[in-house]
């Protein structure tokens, strides 16, 4: 019988070597061969539907490869199910569907990426996201520009709010520990350059610059992207589009996936109204730079102030 510590090490190794698929297989095997792991899983499963979440994460990569990003995300959102709607003006919808775009806003929850991908409905949508998301599989990795955390995370700081989201964030951090700080920063700068190239080539990029601590200002990555594209623009004009998502309760999703019928009913109650994915009016990137300049920190502060001014 394997100890809990040994299983934890095997889970980390499986995730680091092969992503979510090998991790899920180790998880299923450990439920049969480790009493301590089965006991710990049983306690955690009272609050967090671990096996259903791992199964969905494993299936997500296959769906992205087979259906494309947007249709895969629509399929995944229909699975719990999570009702949602996109809200935007006609001009915003047209530009989002046809132009080079950086769309930015508050992260919100684990379902922010699939909600955004489903809403924009573009085959070239890509996202700047946490490094562990890219470990979900090769098809998902192709839709992501992964970044590493540069400061250690605790159980309290691993999520924006709520016990369960923080628990998931902490577990992900433990499964995919970042490299040394200098290495992480260098890798993140390279990631932003690749993300800028994607937009320069006509693509759509989503980025959540808000800090895990809501009292802290936005992180300057979005400003760095804007500055790069202003200095080396692509063939067509780029637009900046803010987003805001209402009603995307990650705790509600955990309830929908629970084996407990009471919790499933509670989850359906939480999602009795569709999740609202709202996009603000587009602003030309060059117009923002003409007003603010090329300093990434100043650009980021300007975008944050404008975002909050919208009531987002």
mmCIF file of C-alpha atoms in Angstrom:
data_model
loop_
_atom_site.group_PDB
_atom_site.id
_atom_site.type_symbol
_atom_site.label_atom_id
_atom_site.label_comp_id
_atom_site.label_asym_id
_atom_site.label_seq_id
_atom_site.Cartn_x
_atom_site.Cartn_y
_atom_site.Cartn_z
ATOM 1 C CA UNK A 1 0.000 0.000 0.000
ATOM 2 C CA UNK A 2 1.394 3.377 -0.982
ATOM 3 C CA UNK A 3 1.708 6.284 1.446
ATOM 4 C CA UNK A 4 -0.004 9.613 0.860
ATOM 5 C CA UNK A 5 3.375 11.315 0.452
ATOM 6 C CA UNK A 6 4.423 8.842 -2.216
ATOM 7 C CA UNK A 7 1.159 9.279 -4.114
ATOM 8 C CA UNK A 8 1.529 13.066 -3.980
ATOM 9 C CA UNK A 9 5.023 12.766 -5.459
ATOM 10 C CA UNK A 10 3.724 10.461 -8.199
ATOM 11 C CA UNK A 11 0.931 12.916 -9.019
ATOM 12 C CA UNK A 12 3.409 15.792 -9.351
ATOM 13 C CA UNK A 13 5.743 13.696 -11.496
ATOM 14 C CA UNK A 14 2.920 12.513 -13.756
ATOM 15 C CA UNK A 15 1.609 16.049 -14.263
ATOM 16 C CA UNK A 16 5.066 17.460 -14.915
ATOM 17 C CA UNK A 17 5.955 14.746 -17.431
ATOM 18 C CA UNK A 18 2.699 14.341 -19.318
ATOM 19 C CA UNK A 19 -0.017 16.669 -18.078
ATOM 20 C CA UNK A 20 -3.537 15.916 -16.988
ATOM 21 C CA UNK A 21 -3.923 12.497 -18.639
ATOM 22 C CA UNK A 22 -1.119 10.748 -16.731
ATOM 23 C CA UNK A 23 -2.135 12.553 -13.531
ATOM 24 C CA UNK A 24 -5.701 11.283 -13.857
ATOM 25 C CA UNK A 25 -4.468 7.721 -14.349
ATOM 26 C CA UNK A 26 -2.258 7.945 -11.252
ATOM 27 C CA UNK A 27 -5.216 9.378 -9.322
ATOM 28 C CA UNK A 28 -7.489 6.472 -10.307
ATOM 29 C CA UNK A 29 -4.814 3.903 -9.488
ATOM 30 C CA UNK A 30 -4.121 5.494 -6.109
ATOM 31 C CA UNK A 31 -7.773 5.246 -5.155
ATOM 32 C CA UNK A 32 -7.380 1.469 -5.436
ATOM 33 C CA UNK A 33 -3.943 1.039 -3.885
ATOM 34 C CA UNK A 34 -3.566 3.699 -1.165
ATOM 35 C CA UNK A 35 -5.835 3.735 1.880
ATOM 36 C CA UNK A 36 -4.500 7.116 3.046
ATOM 37 C CA UNK A 37 -5.065 8.684 -0.376
ATOM 38 C CA UNK A 38 -8.560 7.201 -0.642
ATOM 39 C CA UNK A 39 -9.391 8.586 2.808
ATOM 40 C CA UNK A 40 -8.013 12.058 1.961
ATOM 41 C CA UNK A 41 -9.854 12.004 -1.352
ATOM 42 C CA UNK A 42 -13.097 11.111 0.402
ATOM 43 C CA UNK A 43 -12.786 14.091 2.730
ATOM 44 C CA UNK A 44 -11.877 16.501 -0.064
ATOM 45 C CA UNK A 45 -14.611 15.143 -2.304
ATOM 46 C CA UNK A 46 -17.236 16.345 0.184
ATOM 47 C CA UNK A 47 -16.457 19.868 -1.054
ATOM 48 C CA UNK A 48 -14.529 19.479 -4.308
ATOM 49 C CA UNK A 49 -15.595 17.078 -7.130
ATOM 50 C CA UNK A 50 -12.041 16.008 -7.919
ATOM 51 C CA UNK A 51 -12.665 13.070 -10.270
ATOM 52 C CA UNK A 52 -15.300 14.862 -12.407
ATOM 53 C CA UNK A 53 -13.019 17.905 -12.704
ATOM 54 C CA UNK A 54 -10.069 15.755 -13.778
ATOM 55 C CA UNK A 55 -12.240 13.870 -16.253
ATOM 56 C CA UNK A 56 -13.473 17.124 -17.835
ATOM 57 C CA UNK A 57 -9.930 18.518 -17.962
ATOM 58 C CA UNK A 58 -8.739 15.330 -19.677
ATOM 59 C CA UNK A 59 -11.572 15.441 -22.215
ATOM 60 C CA UNK A 60 -11.019 19.137 -22.949
ATOM 61 C CA UNK A 61 -7.812 18.562 -24.888
ATOM 62 C CA UNK A 62 -9.408 15.933 -27.140
ATOM 63 C CA UNK A 63 -12.370 18.231 -27.802
ATOM 64 C CA UNK A 64 -10.125 21.177 -28.729
ATOM 65 C CA UNK A 65 -8.213 18.984 -31.166
ATOM 66 C CA UNK A 66 -11.367 17.572 -32.727
ATOM 67 C CA UNK A 67 -13.753 20.556 -32.695
ATOM 68 C CA UNK A 68 -11.523 23.622 -32.479
ATOM 69 C CA UNK A 69 -11.241 25.959 -29.514
ATOM 70 C CA UNK A 70 -14.591 27.733 -29.684
ATOM 71 C CA UNK A 71 -16.827 24.722 -30.350
ATOM 72 C CA UNK A 72 -14.909 22.701 -27.746
ATOM 73 C CA UNK A 73 -15.531 25.409 -25.146
ATOM 74 C CA UNK A 74 -19.222 25.534 -26.030
ATOM 75 C CA UNK A 75 -19.393 21.768 -25.591
ATOM 76 C CA UNK A 76 -17.624 21.904 -22.220
ATOM 77 C CA UNK A 77 -19.888 24.683 -20.948
ATOM 78 C CA UNK A 78 -22.941 22.634 -21.923
ATOM 79 C CA UNK A 79 -21.697 19.645 -19.955
ATOM 80 C CA UNK A 80 -22.500 20.683 -16.327
ATOM 81 C CA UNK A 81 -24.509 22.636 -17.917
ATOM 82 C CA UNK A 82 -23.655 26.349 -17.599
ATOM 83 C CA UNK A 83 -26.054 28.765 -19.353
ATOM 84 C CA UNK A 84 -24.358 31.885 -20.737
ATOM 85 C CA UNK A 85 -24.870 34.809 -23.104
ATOM 86 C CA UNK A 86 -22.594 37.323 -24.834
ATOM 87 C CA UNK A 87 -23.558 41.002 -24.644
ATOM 88 C CA UNK A 88 -22.014 43.567 -27.000
ATOM 89 C CA UNK A 89 -22.840 46.289 -29.490
ATOM 90 C CA UNK A 90 -23.009 45.539 -33.206
ATOM 91 C CA UNK A 91 -19.761 47.453 -33.792
ATOM 92 C CA UNK A 92 -17.975 45.561 -31.032
ATOM 93 C CA UNK A 93 -19.158 42.190 -32.334
ATOM 94 C CA UNK A 94 -18.011 43.019 -35.868
ATOM 95 C CA UNK A 95 -14.549 44.186 -34.813
ATOM 96 C CA UNK A 96 -14.031 41.267 -32.412
ATOM 97 C CA UNK A 97 -14.863 38.808 -35.162
ATOM 98 C CA UNK A 98 -12.687 40.425 -37.857
ATOM 99 C CA UNK A 99 -9.825 42.555 -36.437
ATOM 100 C CA UNK A 100 -6.603 42.149 -34.463
ATOM 101 C CA UNK A 101 -7.830 42.366 -30.866
ATOM 102 C CA UNK A 102 -6.513 42.468 -27.308
ATOM 103 C CA UNK A 103 -9.419 41.848 -24.981
ATOM 104 C CA UNK A 104 -8.735 42.305 -21.280
ATOM 105 C CA UNK A 105 -10.525 42.149 -17.948
ATOM 106 C CA UNK A 106 -10.788 40.539 -14.535
ATOM 107 C CA UNK A 107 -9.956 36.851 -14.415
ATOM 108 C CA UNK A 108 -12.953 35.843 -12.328
ATOM 109 C CA UNK A 109 -12.788 32.035 -12.238
ATOM 110 C CA UNK A 110 -11.556 28.859 -13.931
ATOM 111 C CA UNK A 111 -14.317 29.117 -16.518
ATOM 112 C CA UNK A 112 -13.249 32.573 -17.720
ATOM 113 C CA UNK A 113 -11.139 31.140 -20.617
ATOM 114 C CA UNK A 114 -13.865 28.842 -22.033
ATOM 115 C CA UNK A 115 -16.491 31.569 -21.653
ATOM 116 C CA UNK A 116 -14.367 34.060 -23.582
ATOM 117 C CA UNK A 117 -13.451 31.560 -26.302
ATOM 118 C CA UNK A 118 -17.071 30.514 -26.741
ATOM 119 C CA UNK A 119 -18.247 34.131 -26.876
ATOM 120 C CA UNK A 120 -15.733 35.542 -29.379
ATOM 121 C CA UNK A 121 -16.196 32.506 -31.653
ATOM 122 C CA UNK A 122 -12.902 32.908 -33.534
ATOM 123 C CA UNK A 123 -10.645 29.995 -34.507
ATOM 124 C CA UNK A 124 -7.532 32.111 -33.787
ATOM 125 C CA UNK A 125 -8.424 33.044 -30.197
ATOM 126 C CA UNK A 126 -5.507 32.592 -27.796
ATOM 127 C CA UNK A 127 -5.019 33.515 -24.153
ATOM 128 C CA UNK A 128 -2.291 34.539 -21.777
ATOM 129 C CA UNK A 129 -2.825 32.211 -18.838
ATOM 130 C CA UNK A 130 -1.247 30.376 -15.914
ATOM 131 C CA UNK A 131 1.436 27.865 -16.879
ATOM 132 C CA UNK A 132 -0.410 24.858 -15.482
ATOM 133 C CA UNK A 133 -3.323 25.371 -17.913
ATOM 134 C CA UNK A 134 -1.010 24.559 -20.823
ATOM 135 C CA UNK A 135 -0.287 21.200 -19.151
ATOM 136 C CA UNK A 136 -3.852 20.052 -19.829
ATOM 137 C CA UNK A 137 -2.716 18.726 -23.209
ATOM 138 C CA UNK A 138 -0.987 19.602 -26.497
ATOM 139 C CA UNK A 139 -4.117 20.917 -28.216
ATOM 140 C CA UNK A 140 -4.931 23.250 -25.345
ATOM 141 C CA UNK A 141 -1.277 24.301 -25.125
ATOM 142 C CA UNK A 142 -1.468 25.576 -28.704
ATOM 143 C CA UNK A 143 -4.215 28.010 -27.666
ATOM 144 C CA UNK A 144 -2.271 29.414 -24.712
ATOM 145 C CA UNK A 145 0.634 31.717 -23.944
ATOM 146 C CA UNK A 146 1.660 30.382 -20.517
ATOM 147 C CA UNK A 147 3.138 32.606 -17.807
ATOM 148 C CA UNK A 148 4.719 31.606 -14.500
ATOM 149 C CA UNK A 149 4.115 33.129 -11.097
ATOM 150 C CA UNK A 150 7.215 34.984 -9.895
ATOM 151 C CA UNK A 151 6.426 34.964 -6.166
ATOM 152 C CA UNK A 152 5.575 31.961 -3.973
ATOM 153 C CA UNK A 153 1.877 31.306 -3.426
ATOM 154 C CA UNK A 154 0.185 30.259 -0.216
ATOM 155 C CA UNK A 155 -3.246 28.714 0.268
ATOM 156 C CA UNK A 156 -4.575 32.227 0.913
ATOM 157 C CA UNK A 157 -2.941 33.956 -2.063
ATOM 158 C CA UNK A 158 -3.435 31.201 -4.653
ATOM 159 C CA UNK A 159 -6.942 32.397 -5.555
ATOM 160 C CA UNK A 160 -8.802 35.665 -5.733
ATOM 161 C CA UNK A 161 -11.588 34.806 -3.305
ATOM 162 C CA UNK A 162 -13.454 31.850 -1.872
ATOM 163 C CA UNK A 163 -12.198 28.751 -0.112
ATOM 164 C CA UNK A 164 -12.702 26.291 -2.978
ATOM 165 C CA UNK A 165 -11.139 28.460 -5.740
ATOM 166 C CA UNK A 166 -8.129 29.059 -3.490
ATOM 167 C CA UNK A 167 -7.853 25.334 -2.789
ATOM 168 C CA UNK A 168 -7.838 24.561 -6.525
ATOM 169 C CA UNK A 169 -5.265 27.297 -7.178
ATOM 170 C CA UNK A 170 -3.023 26.028 -4.402
ATOM 171 C CA UNK A 171 -3.212 22.435 -5.648
ATOM 172 C CA UNK A 172 -2.363 23.572 -9.193
ATOM 173 C CA UNK A 173 0.588 25.589 -7.859
ATOM 174 C CA UNK A 174 1.874 22.523 -5.993
ATOM 175 C CA UNK A 175 1.499 20.325 -9.080
ATOM 176 C CA UNK A 176 3.295 22.789 -11.361
ATOM 177 C CA UNK A 177 5.852 24.678 -9.244
ATOM 178 C CA UNK A 178 7.425 27.596 -11.133
ATOM 179 C CA UNK A 179 11.121 27.860 -12.001
ATOM 180 C CA UNK A 180 13.453 30.297 -10.254
ATOM 181 C CA UNK A 181 12.254 33.894 -10.241
ATOM 182 C CA UNK A 182 14.752 35.184 -12.822
ATOM 183 C CA UNK A 183 14.050 32.235 -15.108
ATOM 184 C CA UNK A 184 10.297 32.789 -14.754
ATOM 185 C CA UNK A 185 10.600 36.476 -15.594
ATOM 186 C CA UNK A 186 12.696 35.773 -18.690
ATOM 187 C CA UNK A 187 10.212 33.126 -19.833
ATOM 188 C CA UNK A 188 7.277 35.477 -19.237
ATOM 189 C CA UNK A 189 8.892 38.230 -21.316
ATOM 190 C CA UNK A 190 9.383 35.777 -24.176
ATOM 191 C CA UNK A 191 5.744 34.707 -23.813
ATOM 192 C CA UNK A 192 4.566 38.319 -24.160
ATOM 193 C CA UNK A 193 6.635 38.733 -27.314
ATOM 194 C CA UNK A 194 4.993 35.645 -28.832
ATOM 195 C CA UNK A 195 1.575 36.943 -27.786
ATOM 196 C CA UNK A 196 2.308 40.274 -29.496
ATOM 197 C CA UNK A 197 3.308 38.412 -32.662
ATOM 198 C CA UNK A 198 -0.040 36.607 -32.580
ATOM 199 C CA UNK A 199 -1.967 39.895 -32.512
ATOM 200 C CA UNK A 200 0.401 41.426 -35.051
ATOM 201 C CA UNK A 201 -0.540 38.606 -37.384
ATOM 202 C CA UNK A 202 -4.246 39.450 -37.074
ATOM 203 C CA UNK A 203 -5.231 37.226 -34.128
ATOM 204 C CA UNK A 204 -7.331 37.768 -31.032
ATOM 205 C CA UNK A 205 -5.660 37.643 -27.624
ATOM 206 C CA UNK A 206 -7.315 37.569 -24.189
ATOM 207 C CA UNK A 207 -5.411 38.604 -21.070
ATOM 208 C CA UNK A 208 -6.426 39.048 -17.431
ATOM 209 C CA UNK A 209 -4.025 41.606 -15.909
ATOM 210 C CA UNK A 210 -5.668 41.844 -12.482
ATOM 211 C CA UNK A 211 -3.651 40.765 -9.464
ATOM 212 C CA UNK A 212 -4.691 37.916 -7.188
ATOM 213 C CA UNK A 213 -4.876 40.565 -4.459
ATOM 214 C CA UNK A 214 -7.678 42.960 -5.500
ATOM 215 C CA UNK A 215 -6.009 45.738 -3.512
ATOM 216 C CA UNK A 216 -2.980 45.641 -5.800
ATOM 217 C CA UNK A 217 -2.806 47.400 -9.193
ATOM 218 C CA UNK A 218 -2.978 45.456 -12.438
ATOM 219 C CA UNK A 219 0.136 43.668 -13.590
ATOM 220 C CA UNK A 220 1.917 45.511 -16.440
ATOM 221 C CA UNK A 221 1.892 42.703 -18.999
ATOM 222 C CA UNK A 222 -1.039 44.194 -20.900
ATOM 223 C CA UNK A 223 0.769 47.543 -21.061
ATOM 224 C CA UNK A 224 3.899 45.842 -22.367
ATOM 225 C CA UNK A 225 1.849 44.165 -25.104
ATOM 226 C CA UNK A 226 0.290 47.468 -26.135
ATOM 227 C CA UNK A 227 3.698 49.168 -26.247
ATOM 228 C CA UNK A 228 5.179 46.373 -28.387
ATOM 229 C CA UNK A 229 2.333 46.556 -30.886
ATOM 230 C CA UNK A 230 2.441 50.347 -31.023
ATOM 231 C CA UNK A 231 6.132 50.293 -31.906
ATOM 232 C CA UNK A 232 5.815 47.396 -34.358
ATOM 233 C CA UNK A 233 2.226 47.300 -35.609
ATOM 234 C CA UNK A 234 0.799 44.620 -37.821
ATOM 235 C CA UNK A 235 -0.872 44.917 -41.195
ATOM 236 C CA UNK A 236 -4.185 46.124 -39.735
ATOM 237 C CA UNK A 237 -5.162 48.390 -36.817
ATOM 238 C CA UNK A 238 -5.425 46.686 -33.430
ATOM 239 C CA UNK A 239 -8.265 47.366 -30.993
ATOM 240 C CA UNK A 240 -8.464 47.087 -27.218
ATOM 241 C CA UNK A 241 -11.727 45.640 -25.894
ATOM 242 C CA UNK A 242 -12.548 45.282 -22.179
ATOM 243 C CA UNK A 243 -14.636 42.373 -20.950
ATOM 244 C CA UNK A 244 -16.569 41.716 -17.753
ATOM 245 C CA UNK A 245 -18.188 38.443 -16.687
ATOM 246 C CA UNK A 246 -21.063 38.277 -14.218
ATOM 247 C CA UNK A 247 -22.466 35.215 -12.492
ATOM 248 C CA UNK A 248 -19.662 32.723 -13.257
ATOM 249 C CA UNK A 249 -19.532 31.102 -9.825
ATOM 250 C CA UNK A 250 -16.786 28.486 -9.656
ATOM 251 C CA UNK A 251 -18.342 27.164 -6.453
ATOM 252 C CA UNK A 252 -21.594 26.766 -8.392
ATOM 253 C CA UNK A 253 -19.761 24.644 -10.969
ATOM 254 C CA UNK A 254 -18.362 22.414 -8.251
ATOM 255 C CA UNK A 255 -21.912 21.998 -6.980
ATOM 256 C CA UNK A 256 -23.189 21.080 -10.452
ATOM 257 C CA UNK A 257 -20.533 18.363 -10.711
ATOM 258 C CA UNK A 258 -21.110 16.980 -7.225
ATOM 259 C CA UNK A 259 -22.576 13.519 -6.644
ATOM 260 C CA UNK A 260 -24.665 15.035 -3.855
ATOM 261 C CA UNK A 261 -28.174 15.735 -5.240
ATOM 262 C CA UNK A 262 -28.669 18.611 -2.801
ATOM 263 C CA UNK A 263 -25.477 20.314 -3.995
ATOM 264 C CA UNK A 264 -26.410 19.725 -7.644
ATOM 265 C CA UNK A 265 -29.757 21.408 -6.992
ATOM 266 C CA UNK A 266 -27.934 24.286 -5.327
ATOM 267 C CA UNK A 267 -25.683 24.574 -8.386
ATOM 268 C CA UNK A 268 -28.688 24.726 -10.713
ATOM 269 C CA UNK A 269 -30.123 27.465 -8.510
ATOM 270 C CA UNK A 270 -26.884 29.461 -8.733
ATOM 271 C CA UNK A 271 -27.078 29.285 -12.530
ATOM 272 C CA UNK A 272 -30.806 29.953 -12.826
ATOM 273 C CA UNK A 273 -29.802 33.087 -14.778
ATOM 274 C CA UNK A 274 -27.287 32.846 -17.657
ATOM 275 C CA UNK A 275 -23.707 33.925 -17.070
ATOM 276 C CA UNK A 276 -23.270 37.341 -18.698
ATOM 277 C CA UNK A 277 -20.147 37.886 -20.828
ATOM 278 C CA UNK A 278 -20.114 41.580 -21.682
ATOM 279 C CA UNK A 279 -17.657 43.327 -24.011
ATOM 280 C CA UNK A 280 -17.144 47.098 -23.892
ATOM 281 C CA UNK A 281 -16.657 49.409 -26.825
ATOM 282 C CA UNK A 282 -13.392 48.969 -28.786
ATOM 283 C CA UNK A 283 -10.628 51.565 -28.564
ATOM 284 C CA UNK A 284 -7.904 51.846 -31.180
ATOM 285 C CA UNK A 285 -4.555 50.819 -29.690
ATOM 286 C CA UNK A 286 -2.693 53.668 -31.373
ATOM 287 C CA UNK A 287 -5.174 56.206 -29.990
ATOM 288 C CA UNK A 288 -4.522 54.977 -26.437
ATOM 289 C CA UNK A 289 -0.759 55.194 -26.939
ATOM 290 C CA UNK A 290 -1.078 58.682 -28.424
ATOM 291 C CA UNK A 291 -2.815 59.753 -25.227
ATOM 292 C CA UNK A 292 -0.691 57.895 -22.674
ATOM 293 C CA UNK A 293 2.696 57.192 -24.259
ATOM 294 C CA UNK A 294 4.720 53.985 -24.447
ATOM 295 C CA UNK A 295 5.445 53.329 -20.782
ATOM 296 C CA UNK A 296 3.878 49.901 -19.982
ATOM 297 C CA UNK A 297 3.078 50.847 -16.372
ATOM 298 C CA UNK A 298 1.287 54.043 -17.444
ATOM 299 C CA UNK A 299 -0.622 52.204 -20.182
ATOM 300 C CA UNK A 300 -1.722 49.544 -17.695
ATOM 301 C CA UNK A 301 -2.814 52.133 -15.116
ATOM 302 C CA UNK A 302 -4.772 53.969 -17.817
ATOM 303 C CA UNK A 303 -6.548 50.797 -18.961
ATOM 304 C CA UNK A 304 -7.345 49.836 -15.365
ATOM 305 C CA UNK A 305 -8.816 53.265 -14.629
ATOM 306 C CA UNK A 306 -10.899 53.182 -17.809
ATOM 307 C CA UNK A 307 -12.073 49.648 -16.970
ATOM 308 C CA UNK A 308 -13.202 50.653 -13.500
ATOM 309 C CA UNK A 309 -14.804 53.789 -14.917
ATOM 310 C CA UNK A 310 -17.055 51.526 -16.995
ATOM 311 C CA UNK A 311 -18.358 49.973 -13.776
ATOM 312 C CA UNK A 312 -16.591 46.699 -14.555
#
